Short mmCIF file of C-alpha atoms in Angstrom, two decimals:
data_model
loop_
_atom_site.label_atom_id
_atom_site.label_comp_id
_atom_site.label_asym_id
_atom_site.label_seq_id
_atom_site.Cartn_x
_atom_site.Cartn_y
_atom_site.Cartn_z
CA UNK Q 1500 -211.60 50.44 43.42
CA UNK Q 1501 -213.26 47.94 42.11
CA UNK Q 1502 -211.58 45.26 39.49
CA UNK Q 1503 -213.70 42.57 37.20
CA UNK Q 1504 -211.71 39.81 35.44
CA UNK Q 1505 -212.76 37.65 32.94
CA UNK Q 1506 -211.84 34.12 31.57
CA UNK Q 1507 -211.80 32.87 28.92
CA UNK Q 1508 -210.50 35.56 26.47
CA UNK Q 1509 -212.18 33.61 23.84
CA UNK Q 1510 -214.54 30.56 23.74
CA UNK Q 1511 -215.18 28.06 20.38
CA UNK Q 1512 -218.01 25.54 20.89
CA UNK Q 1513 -220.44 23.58 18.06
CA UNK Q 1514 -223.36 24.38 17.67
CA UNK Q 1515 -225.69 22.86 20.13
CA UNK Q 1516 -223.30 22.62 23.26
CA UNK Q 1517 -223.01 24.61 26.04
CA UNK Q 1518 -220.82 27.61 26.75
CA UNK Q 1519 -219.79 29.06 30.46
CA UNK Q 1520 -218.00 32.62 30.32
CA UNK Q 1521 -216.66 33.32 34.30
CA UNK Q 1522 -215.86 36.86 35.92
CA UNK Q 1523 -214.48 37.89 39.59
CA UNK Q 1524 -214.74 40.97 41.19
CA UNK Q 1525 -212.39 42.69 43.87
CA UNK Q 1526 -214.89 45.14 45.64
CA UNK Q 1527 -217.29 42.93 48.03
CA UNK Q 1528 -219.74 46.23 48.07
CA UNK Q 1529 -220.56 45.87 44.45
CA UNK Q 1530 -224.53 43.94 44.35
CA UNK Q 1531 -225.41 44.61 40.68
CA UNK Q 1532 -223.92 42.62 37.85
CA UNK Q 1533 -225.23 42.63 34.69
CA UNK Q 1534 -224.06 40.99 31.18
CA UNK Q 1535 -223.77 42.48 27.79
CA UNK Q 1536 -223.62 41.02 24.66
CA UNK Q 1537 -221.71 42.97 21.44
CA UNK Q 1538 -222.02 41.73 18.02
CA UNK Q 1539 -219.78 42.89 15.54
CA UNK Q 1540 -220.10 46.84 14.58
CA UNK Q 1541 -223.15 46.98 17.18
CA UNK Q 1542 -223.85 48.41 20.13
CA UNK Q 1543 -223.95 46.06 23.66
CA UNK Q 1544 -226.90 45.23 24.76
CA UNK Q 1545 -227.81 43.52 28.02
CA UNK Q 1546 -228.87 39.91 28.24
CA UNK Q 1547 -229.49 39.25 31.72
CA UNK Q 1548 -228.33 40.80 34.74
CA UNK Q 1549 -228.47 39.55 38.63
CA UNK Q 1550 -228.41 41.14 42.20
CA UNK Q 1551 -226.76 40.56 44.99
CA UNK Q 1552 -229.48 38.91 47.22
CA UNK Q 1553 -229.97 36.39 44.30
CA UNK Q 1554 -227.76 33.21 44.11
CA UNK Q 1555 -229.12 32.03 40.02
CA UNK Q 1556 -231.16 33.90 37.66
CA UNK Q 1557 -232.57 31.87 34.46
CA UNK Q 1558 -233.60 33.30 31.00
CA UNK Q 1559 -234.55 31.02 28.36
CA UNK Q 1560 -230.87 29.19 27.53
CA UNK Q 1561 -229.34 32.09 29.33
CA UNK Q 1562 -228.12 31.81 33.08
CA UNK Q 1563 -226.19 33.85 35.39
CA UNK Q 1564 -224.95 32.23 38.83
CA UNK Q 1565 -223.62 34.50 41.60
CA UNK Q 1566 -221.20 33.31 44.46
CA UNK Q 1567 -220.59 36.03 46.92
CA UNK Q 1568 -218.97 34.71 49.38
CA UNK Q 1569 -216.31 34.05 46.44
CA UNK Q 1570 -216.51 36.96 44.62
CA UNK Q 1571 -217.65 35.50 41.40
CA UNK Q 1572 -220.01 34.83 38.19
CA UNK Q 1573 -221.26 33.20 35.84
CA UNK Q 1574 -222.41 33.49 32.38
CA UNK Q 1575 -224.03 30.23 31.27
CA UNK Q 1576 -225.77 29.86 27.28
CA UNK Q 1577 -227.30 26.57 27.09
CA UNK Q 1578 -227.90 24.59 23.24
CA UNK Q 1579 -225.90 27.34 21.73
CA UNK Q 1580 -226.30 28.91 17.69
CA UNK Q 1581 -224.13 30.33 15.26
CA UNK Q 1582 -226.51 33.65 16.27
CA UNK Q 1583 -224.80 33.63 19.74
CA UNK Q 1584 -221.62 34.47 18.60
CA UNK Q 1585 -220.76 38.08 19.34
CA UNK Q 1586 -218.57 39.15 22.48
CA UNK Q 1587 -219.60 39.03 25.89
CA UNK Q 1588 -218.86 41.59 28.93
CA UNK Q 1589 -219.76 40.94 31.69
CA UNK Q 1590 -219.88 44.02 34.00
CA UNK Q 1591 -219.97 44.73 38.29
CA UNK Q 1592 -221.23 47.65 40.01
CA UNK Q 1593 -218.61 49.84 41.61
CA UNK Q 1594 -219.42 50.45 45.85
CA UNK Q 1595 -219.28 54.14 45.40
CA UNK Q 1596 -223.12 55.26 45.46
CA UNK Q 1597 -223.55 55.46 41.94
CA UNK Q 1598 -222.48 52.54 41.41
CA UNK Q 1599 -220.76 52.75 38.14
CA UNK Q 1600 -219.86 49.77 35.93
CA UNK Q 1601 -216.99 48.34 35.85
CA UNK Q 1602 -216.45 45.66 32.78
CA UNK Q 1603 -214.59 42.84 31.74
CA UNK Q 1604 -212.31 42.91 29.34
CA UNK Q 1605 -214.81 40.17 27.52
CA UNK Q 1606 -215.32 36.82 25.57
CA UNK Q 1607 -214.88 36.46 21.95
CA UNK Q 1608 -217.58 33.34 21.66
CA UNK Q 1609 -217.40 31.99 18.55
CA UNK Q 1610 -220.24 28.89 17.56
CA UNK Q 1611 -219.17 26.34 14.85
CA UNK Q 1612 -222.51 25.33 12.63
CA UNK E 831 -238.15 51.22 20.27
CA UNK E 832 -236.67 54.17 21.84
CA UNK E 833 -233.06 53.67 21.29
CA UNK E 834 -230.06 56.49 22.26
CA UNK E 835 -228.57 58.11 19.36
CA UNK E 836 -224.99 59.37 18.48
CA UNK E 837 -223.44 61.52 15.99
CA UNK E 838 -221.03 61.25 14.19
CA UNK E 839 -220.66 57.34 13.52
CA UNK E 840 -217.54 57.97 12.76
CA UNK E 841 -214.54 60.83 12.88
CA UNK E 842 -211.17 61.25 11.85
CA UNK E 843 -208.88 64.12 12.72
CA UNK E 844 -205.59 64.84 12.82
CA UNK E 845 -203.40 65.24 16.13
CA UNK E 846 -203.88 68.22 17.72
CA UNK E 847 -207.61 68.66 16.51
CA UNK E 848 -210.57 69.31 18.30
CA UNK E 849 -213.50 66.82 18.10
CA UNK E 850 -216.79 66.64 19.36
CA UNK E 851 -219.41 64.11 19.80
CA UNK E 852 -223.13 64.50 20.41
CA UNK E 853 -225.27 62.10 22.46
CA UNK E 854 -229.12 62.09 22.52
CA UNK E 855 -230.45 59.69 25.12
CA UNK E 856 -233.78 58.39 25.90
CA UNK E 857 -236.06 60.16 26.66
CA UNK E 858 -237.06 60.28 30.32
CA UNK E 859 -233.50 58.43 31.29
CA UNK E 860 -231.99 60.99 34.01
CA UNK E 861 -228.59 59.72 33.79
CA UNK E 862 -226.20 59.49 31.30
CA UNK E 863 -222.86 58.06 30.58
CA UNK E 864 -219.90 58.59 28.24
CA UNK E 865 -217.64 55.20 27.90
CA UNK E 866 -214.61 55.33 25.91
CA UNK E 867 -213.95 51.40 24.65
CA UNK E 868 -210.94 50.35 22.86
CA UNK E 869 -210.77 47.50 20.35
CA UNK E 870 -210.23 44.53 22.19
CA UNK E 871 -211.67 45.52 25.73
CA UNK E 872 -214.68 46.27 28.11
CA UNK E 873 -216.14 49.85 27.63
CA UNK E 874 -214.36 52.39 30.40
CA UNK E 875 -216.42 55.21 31.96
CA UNK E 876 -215.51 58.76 31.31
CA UNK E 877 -218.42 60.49 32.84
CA UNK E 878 -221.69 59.97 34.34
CA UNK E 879 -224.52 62.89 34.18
CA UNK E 880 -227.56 62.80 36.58
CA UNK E 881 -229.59 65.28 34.47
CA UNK E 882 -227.38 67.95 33.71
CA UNK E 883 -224.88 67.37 36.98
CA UNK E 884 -221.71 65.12 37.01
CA UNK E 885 -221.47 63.06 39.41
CA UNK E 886 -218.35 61.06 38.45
CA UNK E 887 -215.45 62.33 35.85
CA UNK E 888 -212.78 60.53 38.00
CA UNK E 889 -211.41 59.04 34.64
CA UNK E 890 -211.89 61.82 32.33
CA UNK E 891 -208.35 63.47 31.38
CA UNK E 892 -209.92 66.48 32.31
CA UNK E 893 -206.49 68.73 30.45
CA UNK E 894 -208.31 67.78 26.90
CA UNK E 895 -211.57 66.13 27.44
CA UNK E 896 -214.89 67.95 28.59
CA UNK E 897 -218.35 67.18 28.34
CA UNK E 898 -221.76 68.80 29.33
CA UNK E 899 -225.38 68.40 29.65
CA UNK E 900 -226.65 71.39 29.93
CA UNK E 901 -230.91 71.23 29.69
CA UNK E 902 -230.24 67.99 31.03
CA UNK E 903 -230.87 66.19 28.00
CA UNK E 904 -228.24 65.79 25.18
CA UNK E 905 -224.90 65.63 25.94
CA UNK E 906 -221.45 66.74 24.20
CA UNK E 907 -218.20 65.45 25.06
CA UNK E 908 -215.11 67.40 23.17
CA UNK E 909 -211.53 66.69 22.73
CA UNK E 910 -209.01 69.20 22.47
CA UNK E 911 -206.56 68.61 21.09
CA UNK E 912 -206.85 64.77 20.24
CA UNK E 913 -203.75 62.79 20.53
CA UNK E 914 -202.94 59.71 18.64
CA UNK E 915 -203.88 57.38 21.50
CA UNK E 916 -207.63 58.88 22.10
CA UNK E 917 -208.44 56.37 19.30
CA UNK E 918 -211.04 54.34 20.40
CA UNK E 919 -214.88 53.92 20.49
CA UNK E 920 -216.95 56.42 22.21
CA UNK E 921 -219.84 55.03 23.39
CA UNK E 922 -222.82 57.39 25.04
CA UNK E 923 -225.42 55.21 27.41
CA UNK E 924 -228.75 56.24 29.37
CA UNK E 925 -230.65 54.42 32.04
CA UNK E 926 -232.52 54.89 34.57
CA UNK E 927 -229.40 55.10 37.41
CA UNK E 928 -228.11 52.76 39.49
CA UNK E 929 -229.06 49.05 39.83
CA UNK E 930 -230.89 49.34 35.93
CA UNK E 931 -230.30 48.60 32.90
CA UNK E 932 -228.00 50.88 31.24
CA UNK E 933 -228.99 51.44 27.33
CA UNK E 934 -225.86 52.21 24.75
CA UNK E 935 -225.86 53.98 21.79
CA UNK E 936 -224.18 52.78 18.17
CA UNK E 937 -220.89 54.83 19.25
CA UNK E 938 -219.00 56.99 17.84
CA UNK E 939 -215.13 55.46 16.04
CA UNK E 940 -212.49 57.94 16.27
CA UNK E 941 -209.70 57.67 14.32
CA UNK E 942 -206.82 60.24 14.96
CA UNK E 943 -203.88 60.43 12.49
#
């Protein structure tokens, strides 16, 4: 089945810098690969997701990159705020046809006013 | 904003107790998921509903744990009886199905003593 890991466990920056969160996947079937972002007590919620016949997808200071041929992805948040702190999951559609999730174990990001 | 809703926020029982959690989703979202996500790491699917059928419960310790859907609509997952290690988060989430954005609820903390 499939398998998603992701590095780092957690992430400081300052305020203002960038931050790049990166997750591989096992299961070469999986095309759907979305990102979640918790804050504390909250529920996730998704911040950007990307399919498999796209190599980049840009939102705002938010980017995801997608290398297939590698297996992997990448969660980029550009000019960062003390607002983006929270923990990040980023998550990979199983092959099976209904192609359930399958998430990281996520990034504690953590941005220093 | 439609947004799903759970009940309780939070539970604690003792070992050996039954528990139940109730999960409305939105509305016109066919599928439905139950994620069980322990402190520290990615949600982990227990079931997924396509209206009131499941279609995956590979990871649902089916010898305690049951859920339903029956109209199709809300959804009820039970534990009987809970054991000290099915504390976690139980998060409920709707979408659309495959390939879309999958919508979570606040969860429900279970605490089991």
């Amino acid at each position: 089945g499939e398998n998603v890991e992701q590095h780092p466990s957690t992430l400081s920056v300052q305020e203002g810098d960038s931050a790049v969160i990166k997750c591989t996947y096992s299961d070469s079937a999986s095309n759907y690969f979305p990102w979640y972002k918790q804050e504390l007590g909250k529920r996730p919620q998704l911040i950007i997701d990307i399919r498999s016949n796209v190599g980049e997808k840009k939102d705002q200071r938010i980017a995801v990159t997608l290398n297939k041929t590698a297996k992997h992805f990448s969660l980029h948040i550009t000019e960062t705020q003390p607002e983006d702190s929270a923990v990040y999951f980023c998550a990979a559609s199983s092959g099976g046809s209904q192609g359930n999730l399958i998430f990281g174990k996520g990034t504690k990001l953590s941005v220093k006013p | 904003e439609a947004e799903v809703a759970q009940s309780p926020r939070y539970k604690i029982t003792e070992k050996s107790q039954a528990v139940a959690f109730w999960c409305d989703p939105i509305s016109g979202h066919a599928t439905l998921y139950w994620y069980r996500q322990i402190l520290g790491q990615g949600p982990e699917l227990l079931v997924q509903f396509q209206d009131e059928s499941v279609v995956d419960d590979s990871q649902l310790p089916k010898d305690r744990f049951s859920a339903e859907r029956l109209k199709g609509v809300d959804s009820t997952l039970k534990i009987q009886p809970a054991e000290l290690g099915d504390s976690a988060m139980y998060l409920c989430a709707s979408g659309l199905g495959f390939g879309n954005e999958q919508f979570f609820g606040p969860g429900t903390r279970l605490t089991v003593l």
